Short mmCIF file of C-alpha atoms and ligand atoms in Angstrom, two decimals:
data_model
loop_
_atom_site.label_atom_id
_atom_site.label_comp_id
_atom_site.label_asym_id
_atom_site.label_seq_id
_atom_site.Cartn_x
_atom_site.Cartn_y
_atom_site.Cartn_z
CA UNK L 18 19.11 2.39 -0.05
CA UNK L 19 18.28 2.53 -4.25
CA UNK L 20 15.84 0.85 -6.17
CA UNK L 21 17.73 0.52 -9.67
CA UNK L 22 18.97 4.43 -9.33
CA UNK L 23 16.26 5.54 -7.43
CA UNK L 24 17.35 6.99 -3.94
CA UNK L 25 14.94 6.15 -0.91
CA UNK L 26 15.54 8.08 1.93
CA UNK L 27 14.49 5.24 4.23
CA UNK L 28 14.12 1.41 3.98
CA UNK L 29 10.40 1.22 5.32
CA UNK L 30 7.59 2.01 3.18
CA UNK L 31 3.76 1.89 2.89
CA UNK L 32 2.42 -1.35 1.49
CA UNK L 33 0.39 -1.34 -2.07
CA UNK L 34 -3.47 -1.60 -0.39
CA UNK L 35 -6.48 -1.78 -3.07
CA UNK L 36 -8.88 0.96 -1.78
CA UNK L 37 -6.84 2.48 0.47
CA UNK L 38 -3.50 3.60 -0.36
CA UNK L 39 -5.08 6.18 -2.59
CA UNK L 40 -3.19 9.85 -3.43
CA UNK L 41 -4.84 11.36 -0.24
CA UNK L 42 -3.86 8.96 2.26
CA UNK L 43 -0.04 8.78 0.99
CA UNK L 44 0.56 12.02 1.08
CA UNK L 45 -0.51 12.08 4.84
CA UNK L 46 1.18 9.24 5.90
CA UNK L 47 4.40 11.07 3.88
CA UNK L 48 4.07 14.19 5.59
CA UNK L 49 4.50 12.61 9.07
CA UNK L 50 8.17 10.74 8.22
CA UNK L 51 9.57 7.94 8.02
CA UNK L 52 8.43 6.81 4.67
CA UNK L 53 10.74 6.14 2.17
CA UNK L 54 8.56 4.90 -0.35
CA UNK L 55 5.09 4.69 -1.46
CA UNK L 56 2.86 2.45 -3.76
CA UNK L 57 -0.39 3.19 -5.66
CA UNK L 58 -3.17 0.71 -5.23
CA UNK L 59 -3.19 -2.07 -8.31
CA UNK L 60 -4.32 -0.71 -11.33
CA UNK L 61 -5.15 -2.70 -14.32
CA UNK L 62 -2.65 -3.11 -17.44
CA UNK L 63 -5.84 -3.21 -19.70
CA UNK L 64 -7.18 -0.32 -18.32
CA UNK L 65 -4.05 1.84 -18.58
CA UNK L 66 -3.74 1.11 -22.09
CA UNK L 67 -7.52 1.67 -22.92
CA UNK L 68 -7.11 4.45 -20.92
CA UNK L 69 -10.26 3.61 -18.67
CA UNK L 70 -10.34 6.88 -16.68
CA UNK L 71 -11.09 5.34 -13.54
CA UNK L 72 -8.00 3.65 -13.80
CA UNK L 73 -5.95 6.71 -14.28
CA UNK L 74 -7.58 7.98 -11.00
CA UNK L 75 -6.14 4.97 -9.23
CA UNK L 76 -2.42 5.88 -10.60
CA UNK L 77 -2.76 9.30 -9.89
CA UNK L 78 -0.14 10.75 -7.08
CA UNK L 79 1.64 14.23 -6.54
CA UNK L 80 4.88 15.44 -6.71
CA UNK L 81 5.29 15.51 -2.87
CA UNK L 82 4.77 11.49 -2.85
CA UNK L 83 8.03 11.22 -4.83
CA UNK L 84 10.09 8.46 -4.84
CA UNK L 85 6.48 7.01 -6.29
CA UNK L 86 5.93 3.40 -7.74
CA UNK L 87 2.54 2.46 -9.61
CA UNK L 88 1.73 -1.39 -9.28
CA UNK L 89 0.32 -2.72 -12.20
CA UNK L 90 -1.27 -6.32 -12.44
CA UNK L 91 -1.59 -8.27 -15.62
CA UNK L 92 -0.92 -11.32 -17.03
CA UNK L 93 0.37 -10.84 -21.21
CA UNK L 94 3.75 -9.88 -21.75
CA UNK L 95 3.66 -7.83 -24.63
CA UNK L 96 0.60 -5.55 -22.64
CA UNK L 97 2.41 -5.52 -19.47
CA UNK L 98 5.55 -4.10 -21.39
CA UNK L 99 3.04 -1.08 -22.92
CA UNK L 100 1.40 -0.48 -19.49
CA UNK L 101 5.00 0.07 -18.02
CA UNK L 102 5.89 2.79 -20.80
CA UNK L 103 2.60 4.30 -20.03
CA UNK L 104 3.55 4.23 -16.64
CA UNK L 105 6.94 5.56 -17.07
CA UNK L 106 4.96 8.24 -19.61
CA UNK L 107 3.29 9.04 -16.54
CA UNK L 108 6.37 9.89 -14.75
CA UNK L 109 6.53 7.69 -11.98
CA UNK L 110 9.88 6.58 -10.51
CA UNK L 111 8.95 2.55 -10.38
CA UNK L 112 6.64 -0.01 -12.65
CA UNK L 113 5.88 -2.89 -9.70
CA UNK L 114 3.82 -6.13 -10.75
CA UNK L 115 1.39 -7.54 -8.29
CA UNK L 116 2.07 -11.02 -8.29
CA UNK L 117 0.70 -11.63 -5.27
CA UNK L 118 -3.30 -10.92 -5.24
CA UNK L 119 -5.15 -13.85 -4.70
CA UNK L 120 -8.23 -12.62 -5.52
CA UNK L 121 -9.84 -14.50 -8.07
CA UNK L 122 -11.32 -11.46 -10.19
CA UNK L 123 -8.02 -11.01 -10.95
CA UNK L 124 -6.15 -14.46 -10.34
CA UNK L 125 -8.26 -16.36 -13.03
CA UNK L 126 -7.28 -13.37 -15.66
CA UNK L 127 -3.63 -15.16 -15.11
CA UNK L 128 -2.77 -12.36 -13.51
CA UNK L 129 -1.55 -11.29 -9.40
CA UNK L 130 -0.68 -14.48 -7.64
CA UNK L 131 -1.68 -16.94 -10.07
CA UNK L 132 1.68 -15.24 -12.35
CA UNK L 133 3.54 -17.52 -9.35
CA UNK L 134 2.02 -20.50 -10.54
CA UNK L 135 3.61 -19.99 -13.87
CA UNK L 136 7.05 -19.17 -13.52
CA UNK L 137 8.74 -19.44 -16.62
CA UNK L 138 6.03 -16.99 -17.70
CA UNK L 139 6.05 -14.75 -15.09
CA UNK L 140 9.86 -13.77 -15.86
CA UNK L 141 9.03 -13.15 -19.48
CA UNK L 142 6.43 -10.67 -18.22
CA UNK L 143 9.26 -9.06 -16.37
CA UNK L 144 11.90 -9.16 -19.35
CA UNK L 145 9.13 -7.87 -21.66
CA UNK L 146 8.49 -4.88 -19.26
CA UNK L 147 12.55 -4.18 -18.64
CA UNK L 148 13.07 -4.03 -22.08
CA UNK L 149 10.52 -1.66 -22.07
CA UNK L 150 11.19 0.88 -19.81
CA UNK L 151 14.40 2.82 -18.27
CA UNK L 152 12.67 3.12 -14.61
CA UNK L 153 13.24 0.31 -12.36
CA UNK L 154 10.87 -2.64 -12.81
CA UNK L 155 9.83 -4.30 -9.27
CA UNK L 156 8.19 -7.49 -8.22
CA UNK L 157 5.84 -8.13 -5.44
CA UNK L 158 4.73 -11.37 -4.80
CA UNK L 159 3.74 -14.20 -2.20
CA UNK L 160 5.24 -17.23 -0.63
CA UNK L 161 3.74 -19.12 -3.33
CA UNK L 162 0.10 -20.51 -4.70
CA UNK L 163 -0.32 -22.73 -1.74
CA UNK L 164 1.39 -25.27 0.72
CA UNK L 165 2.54 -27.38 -1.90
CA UNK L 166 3.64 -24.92 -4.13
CA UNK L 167 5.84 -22.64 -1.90
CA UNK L 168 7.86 -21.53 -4.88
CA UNK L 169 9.20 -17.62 -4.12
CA UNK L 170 12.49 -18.68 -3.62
CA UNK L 171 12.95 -19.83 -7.41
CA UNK L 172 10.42 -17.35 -9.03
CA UNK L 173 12.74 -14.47 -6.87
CA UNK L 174 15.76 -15.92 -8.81
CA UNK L 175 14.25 -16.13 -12.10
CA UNK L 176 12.55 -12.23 -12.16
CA UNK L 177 15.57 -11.01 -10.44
CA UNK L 178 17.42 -12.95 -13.68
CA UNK L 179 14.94 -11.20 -15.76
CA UNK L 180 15.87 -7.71 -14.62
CA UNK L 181 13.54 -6.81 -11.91
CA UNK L 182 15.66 -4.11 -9.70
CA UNK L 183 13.73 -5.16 -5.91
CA UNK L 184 11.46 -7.54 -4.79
CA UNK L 185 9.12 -7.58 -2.09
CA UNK L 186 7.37 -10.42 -0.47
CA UNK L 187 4.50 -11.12 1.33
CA UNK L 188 5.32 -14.64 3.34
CA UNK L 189 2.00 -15.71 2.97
CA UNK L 190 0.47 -18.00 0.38
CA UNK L 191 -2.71 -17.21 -1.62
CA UNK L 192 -4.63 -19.83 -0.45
CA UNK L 193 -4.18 -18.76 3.53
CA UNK L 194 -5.08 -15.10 2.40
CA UNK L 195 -4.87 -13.74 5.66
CA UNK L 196 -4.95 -16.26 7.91
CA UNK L 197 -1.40 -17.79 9.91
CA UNK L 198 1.01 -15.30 9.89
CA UNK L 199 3.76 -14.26 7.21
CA UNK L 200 6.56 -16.71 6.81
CA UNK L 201 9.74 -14.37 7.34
CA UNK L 202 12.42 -16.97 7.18
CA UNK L 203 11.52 -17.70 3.81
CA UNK L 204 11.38 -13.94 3.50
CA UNK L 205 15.10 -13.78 4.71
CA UNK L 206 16.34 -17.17 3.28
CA UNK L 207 15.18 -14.83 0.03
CA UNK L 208 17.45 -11.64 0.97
CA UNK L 209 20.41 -14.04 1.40
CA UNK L 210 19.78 -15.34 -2.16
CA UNK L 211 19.41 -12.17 -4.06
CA UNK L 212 21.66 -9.88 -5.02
CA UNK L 213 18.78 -6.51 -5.62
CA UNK L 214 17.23 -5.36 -2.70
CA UNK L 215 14.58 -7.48 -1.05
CA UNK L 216 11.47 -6.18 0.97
CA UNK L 217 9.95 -7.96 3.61
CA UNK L 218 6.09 -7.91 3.92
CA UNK L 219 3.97 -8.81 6.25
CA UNK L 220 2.32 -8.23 10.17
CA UNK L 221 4.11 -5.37 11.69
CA UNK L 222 1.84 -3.86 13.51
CA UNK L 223 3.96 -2.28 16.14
CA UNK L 224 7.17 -0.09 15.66
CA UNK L 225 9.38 -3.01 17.52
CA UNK L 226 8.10 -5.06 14.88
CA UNK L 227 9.40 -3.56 12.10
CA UNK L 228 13.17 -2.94 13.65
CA UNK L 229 12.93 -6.62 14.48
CA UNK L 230 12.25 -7.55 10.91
CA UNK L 231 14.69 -5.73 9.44
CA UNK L 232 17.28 -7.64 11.53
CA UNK L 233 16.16 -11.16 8.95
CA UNK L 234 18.38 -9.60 6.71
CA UNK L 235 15.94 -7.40 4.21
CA UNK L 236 16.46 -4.33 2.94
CA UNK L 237 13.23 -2.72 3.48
CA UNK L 238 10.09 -3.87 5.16
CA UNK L 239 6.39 -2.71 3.29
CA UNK L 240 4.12 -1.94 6.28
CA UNK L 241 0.36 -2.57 5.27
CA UNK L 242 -2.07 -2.73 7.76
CA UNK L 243 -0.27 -1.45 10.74
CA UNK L 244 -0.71 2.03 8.76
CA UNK L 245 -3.85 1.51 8.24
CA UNK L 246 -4.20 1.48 12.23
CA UNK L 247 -1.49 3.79 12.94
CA UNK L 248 -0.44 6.68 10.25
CA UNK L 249 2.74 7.23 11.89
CA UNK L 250 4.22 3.49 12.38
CA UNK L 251 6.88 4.86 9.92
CA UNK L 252 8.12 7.95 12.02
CA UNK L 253 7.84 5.69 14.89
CA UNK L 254 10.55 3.01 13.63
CA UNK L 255 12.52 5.78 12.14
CA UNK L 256 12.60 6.97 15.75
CA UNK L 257 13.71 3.87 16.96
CA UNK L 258 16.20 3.19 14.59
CA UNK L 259 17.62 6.18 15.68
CA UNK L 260 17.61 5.33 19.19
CA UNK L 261 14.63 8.04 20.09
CA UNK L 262 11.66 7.06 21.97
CA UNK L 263 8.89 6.79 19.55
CA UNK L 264 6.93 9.93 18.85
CA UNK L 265 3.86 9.77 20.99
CA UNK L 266 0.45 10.10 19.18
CA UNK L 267 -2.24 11.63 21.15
CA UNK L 268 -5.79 11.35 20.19
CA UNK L 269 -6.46 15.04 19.20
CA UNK L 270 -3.39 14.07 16.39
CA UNK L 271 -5.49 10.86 15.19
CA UNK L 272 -8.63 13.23 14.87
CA UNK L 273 -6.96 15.57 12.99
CA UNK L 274 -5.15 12.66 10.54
CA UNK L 275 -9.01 11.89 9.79
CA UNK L 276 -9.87 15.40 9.49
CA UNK L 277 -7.23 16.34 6.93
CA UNK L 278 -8.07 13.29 5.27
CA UNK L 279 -11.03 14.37 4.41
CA UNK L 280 -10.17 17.71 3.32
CA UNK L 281 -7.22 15.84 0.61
CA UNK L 282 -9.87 13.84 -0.62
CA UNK L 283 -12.87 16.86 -1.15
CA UNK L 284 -9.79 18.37 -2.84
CA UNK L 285 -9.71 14.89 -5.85
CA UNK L 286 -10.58 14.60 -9.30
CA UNK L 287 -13.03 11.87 -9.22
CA UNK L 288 -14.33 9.88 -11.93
CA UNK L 289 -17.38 11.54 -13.55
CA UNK L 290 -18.76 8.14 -14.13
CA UNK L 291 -19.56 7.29 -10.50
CA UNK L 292 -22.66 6.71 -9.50
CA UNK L 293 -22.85 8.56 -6.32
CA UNK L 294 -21.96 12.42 -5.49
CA UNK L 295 -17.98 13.62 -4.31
CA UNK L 296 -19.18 13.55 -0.48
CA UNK L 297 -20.95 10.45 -0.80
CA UNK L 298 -17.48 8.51 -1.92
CA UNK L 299 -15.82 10.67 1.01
CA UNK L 300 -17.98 9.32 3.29
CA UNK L 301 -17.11 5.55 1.73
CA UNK L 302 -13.52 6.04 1.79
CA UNK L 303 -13.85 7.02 5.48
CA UNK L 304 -15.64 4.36 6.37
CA UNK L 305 -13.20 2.04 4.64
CA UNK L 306 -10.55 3.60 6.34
CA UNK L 307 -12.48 3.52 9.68
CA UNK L 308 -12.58 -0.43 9.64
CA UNK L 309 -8.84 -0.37 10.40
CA UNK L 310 -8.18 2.64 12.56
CA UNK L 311 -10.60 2.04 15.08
CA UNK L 312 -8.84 -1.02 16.17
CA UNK L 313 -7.34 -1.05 19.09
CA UNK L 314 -8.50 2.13 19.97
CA UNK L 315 -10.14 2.91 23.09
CA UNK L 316 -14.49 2.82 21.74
CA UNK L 317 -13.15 1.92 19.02
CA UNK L 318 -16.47 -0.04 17.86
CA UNK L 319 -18.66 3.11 19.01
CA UNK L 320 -16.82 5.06 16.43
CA UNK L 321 -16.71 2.36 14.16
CA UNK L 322 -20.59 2.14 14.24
CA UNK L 323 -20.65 5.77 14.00
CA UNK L 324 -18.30 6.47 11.09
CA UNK L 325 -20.54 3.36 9.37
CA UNK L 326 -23.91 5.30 10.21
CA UNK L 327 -22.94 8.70 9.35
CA UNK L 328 -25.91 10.25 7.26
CA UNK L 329 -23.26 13.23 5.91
CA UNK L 330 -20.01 14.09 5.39
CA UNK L 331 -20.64 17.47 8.14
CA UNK L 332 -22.40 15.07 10.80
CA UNK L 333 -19.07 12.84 10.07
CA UNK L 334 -16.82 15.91 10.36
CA UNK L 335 -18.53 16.16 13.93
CA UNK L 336 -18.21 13.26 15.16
CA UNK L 337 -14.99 12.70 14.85
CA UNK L 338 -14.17 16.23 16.21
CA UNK L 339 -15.93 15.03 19.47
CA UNK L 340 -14.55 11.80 19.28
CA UNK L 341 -11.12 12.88 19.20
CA UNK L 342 -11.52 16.40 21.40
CA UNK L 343 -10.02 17.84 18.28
CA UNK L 344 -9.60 21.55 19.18
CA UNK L 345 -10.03 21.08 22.96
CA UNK L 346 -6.35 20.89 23.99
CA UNK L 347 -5.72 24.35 21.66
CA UNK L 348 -8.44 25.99 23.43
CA UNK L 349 -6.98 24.39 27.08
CA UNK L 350 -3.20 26.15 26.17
C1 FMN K 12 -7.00 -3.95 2.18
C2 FMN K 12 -5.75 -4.50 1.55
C3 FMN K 12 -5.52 -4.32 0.19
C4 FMN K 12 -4.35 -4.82 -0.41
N1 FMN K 12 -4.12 -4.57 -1.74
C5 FMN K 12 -2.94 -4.94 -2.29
C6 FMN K 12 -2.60 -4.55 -3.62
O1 FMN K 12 -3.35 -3.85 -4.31
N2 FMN K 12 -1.41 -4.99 -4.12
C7 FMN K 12 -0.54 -5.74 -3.39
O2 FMN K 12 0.53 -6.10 -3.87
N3 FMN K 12 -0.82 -6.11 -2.13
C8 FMN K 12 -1.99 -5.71 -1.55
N4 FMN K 12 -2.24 -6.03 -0.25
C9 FMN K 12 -1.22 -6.75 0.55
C10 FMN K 12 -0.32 -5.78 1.33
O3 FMN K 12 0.45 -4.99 0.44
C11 FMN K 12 0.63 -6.50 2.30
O4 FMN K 12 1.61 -7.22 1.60
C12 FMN K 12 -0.11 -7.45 3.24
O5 FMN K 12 -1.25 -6.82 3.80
C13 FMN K 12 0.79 -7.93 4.38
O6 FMN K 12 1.31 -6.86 5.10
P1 FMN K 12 0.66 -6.31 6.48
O7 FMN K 12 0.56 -7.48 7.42
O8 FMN K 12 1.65 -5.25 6.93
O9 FMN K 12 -0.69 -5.77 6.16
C14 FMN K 12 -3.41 -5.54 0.36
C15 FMN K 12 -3.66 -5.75 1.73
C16 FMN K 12 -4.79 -5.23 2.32
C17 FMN K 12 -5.00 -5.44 3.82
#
């Protein structure tokens, strides 16, 4: 399938996640398949053009993560159209606008999800940036604001009018957050409308589930959470697409994802201006990360509770070693 001109080698990609779809964790996720495209977390239009280094850090990806698209939120037009061409300056492949955060750090700046509640505004965000820019300009958004104002259908329309190349949709509203699940008949009453490529978004956390969702009619599904839980969802629908059992993950291979983690993200540039040392903010991101990988897993909540008590980044090194038997079935062969 193509975005605008941009080639993507397969329709299911990782989901834009604030604080954890960093550099690091793409390229892993990447390297085991299936992945046709990848998002940056949200970084801020403002802080691309004042050049706020810790917002570079968040838009910063390597070559191997290519075909890459930085998500940008903001809420002004004629800023949103200079953060794209710093964007494109940057060299990534897409410009996407988060239209769909409902937090309300960012919501009462009239930007992410509150953009819904404003159509007629929203699109001129997206002409200003398309005017801007030669790279493809992408949407993501919700099902709306709220109950009452379930309006993705006609915002879709209007960006899509307004020369976005793709949109992708979460089918849940801001005010239900996370709570119900995503709403993928609006989702595909969406794809039917459009004529660019529509992603669906939303609660596949199994393989099966994202095969089944492609079937509403969508062109690509964003996977968030389920790889978060499991790095190699991706592979494992590309596998069934195929008509291959899915590629079996043992638990020395889910050690070793955590392991190499940590050795992508001793190898980042990290803003000089954080208060705490390079393995400190290690140890955070791993414990972020650990939230949503321990679930489901068998002492899952033991490791949880150990990744959260850590003291340093060798004890947490260790413990996942054990945890995991990473090195055991080498030494068995
Ligand atoms: C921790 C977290 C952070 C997220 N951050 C972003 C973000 O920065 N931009 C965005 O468009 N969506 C963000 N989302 C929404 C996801 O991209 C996705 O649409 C949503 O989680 C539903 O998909 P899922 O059920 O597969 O997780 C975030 C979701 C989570 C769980």
């Amino acid at each position: 399938m193509k975005i605008g001109s941009v080639d993507l080698k397969s329709p299911f990609a990782i989901a834009p996640m604030a604080g954890m779809t960093d550099t690091a964790f793409r390229r892993l996720v990447k390297r085991h398949g299936g992945c046709g495209l990848v998002v940056t977390e949200m970084v801020s239009a403002e802080g691309l053009i004042r050049g706020i280094d810790r917002t570079l850090e968040y838009a910063e990806y390597t070559q191997e993560e290519r075909p890459i698209s930085i998500q940008i939120f903001g809420g002004d037009p004629d800023k949103m159209a200079a953060a794209a061409q710093i964007v494109e300056g940057m060299g990534a492949d897409i410009v996407d606008v988060n239209m769909g955060c409902p937090v309300p750090k960012i919501a009462k700046h009239n930007a992410g999800c509150s953009l819904m509640r404003e159509p007629g505004h929203a699109a001129s965000v997206i002409a200003a940036m398309a005017k801007a820019v030669k790279i493809p300009v992408t949407v993501k958004m919700r099902a709306g604001w709220n109950d009452d104002e379930r309006n993705a259908p006609t915002l879709a329309k209007m960006v899509q009018d307004a020369g976005a190349a793709a949109i992708a949709v979460h089918g849940r509203t801001a005010a239900q957050s996370y709570s119900g699940s995503a709403d993928w008949d609006l989702v595909a009453r969406i794809a039917a409308d459009l004529t660019i490529p529509v992603f669906g978004s939303g609660d596949c956390l199994e393989p099966q589930q994202i095969i089944d969702r492609m079937r509403s009619g969508v062109e690509g599904v964003l996977v968030g959470r389920g790889v978060l839980r499991n790095p190699w969802i991706l592979s494992q629908a590309m596998d069934l697409a195929a008509g291959r059992p899915p590629r079996v993950v043992t638990l020395e291979d889910r050690g070793i994802f955590l392991l190499d983690y940590i050795d992508l993200l001793m190898t980042e540039r990290v803003d000089e201006a954080r208060e705490t040392t390079h393995d400190r903010w290690v140890v955070n991101k791993l414990r972020a990360l650990g939230s949503w990988y321990t679930k489901g897993l068998e002492n899952g909540s033991h490791l949880r509770t150990g990744i959260n008590s850590a003291p340093t980044l060798g004890a947490l090194r260790q413990l996942i070693t054990e945890f995991f038997g990473v090195g055991l079935s080498s030494a068995a062969r």
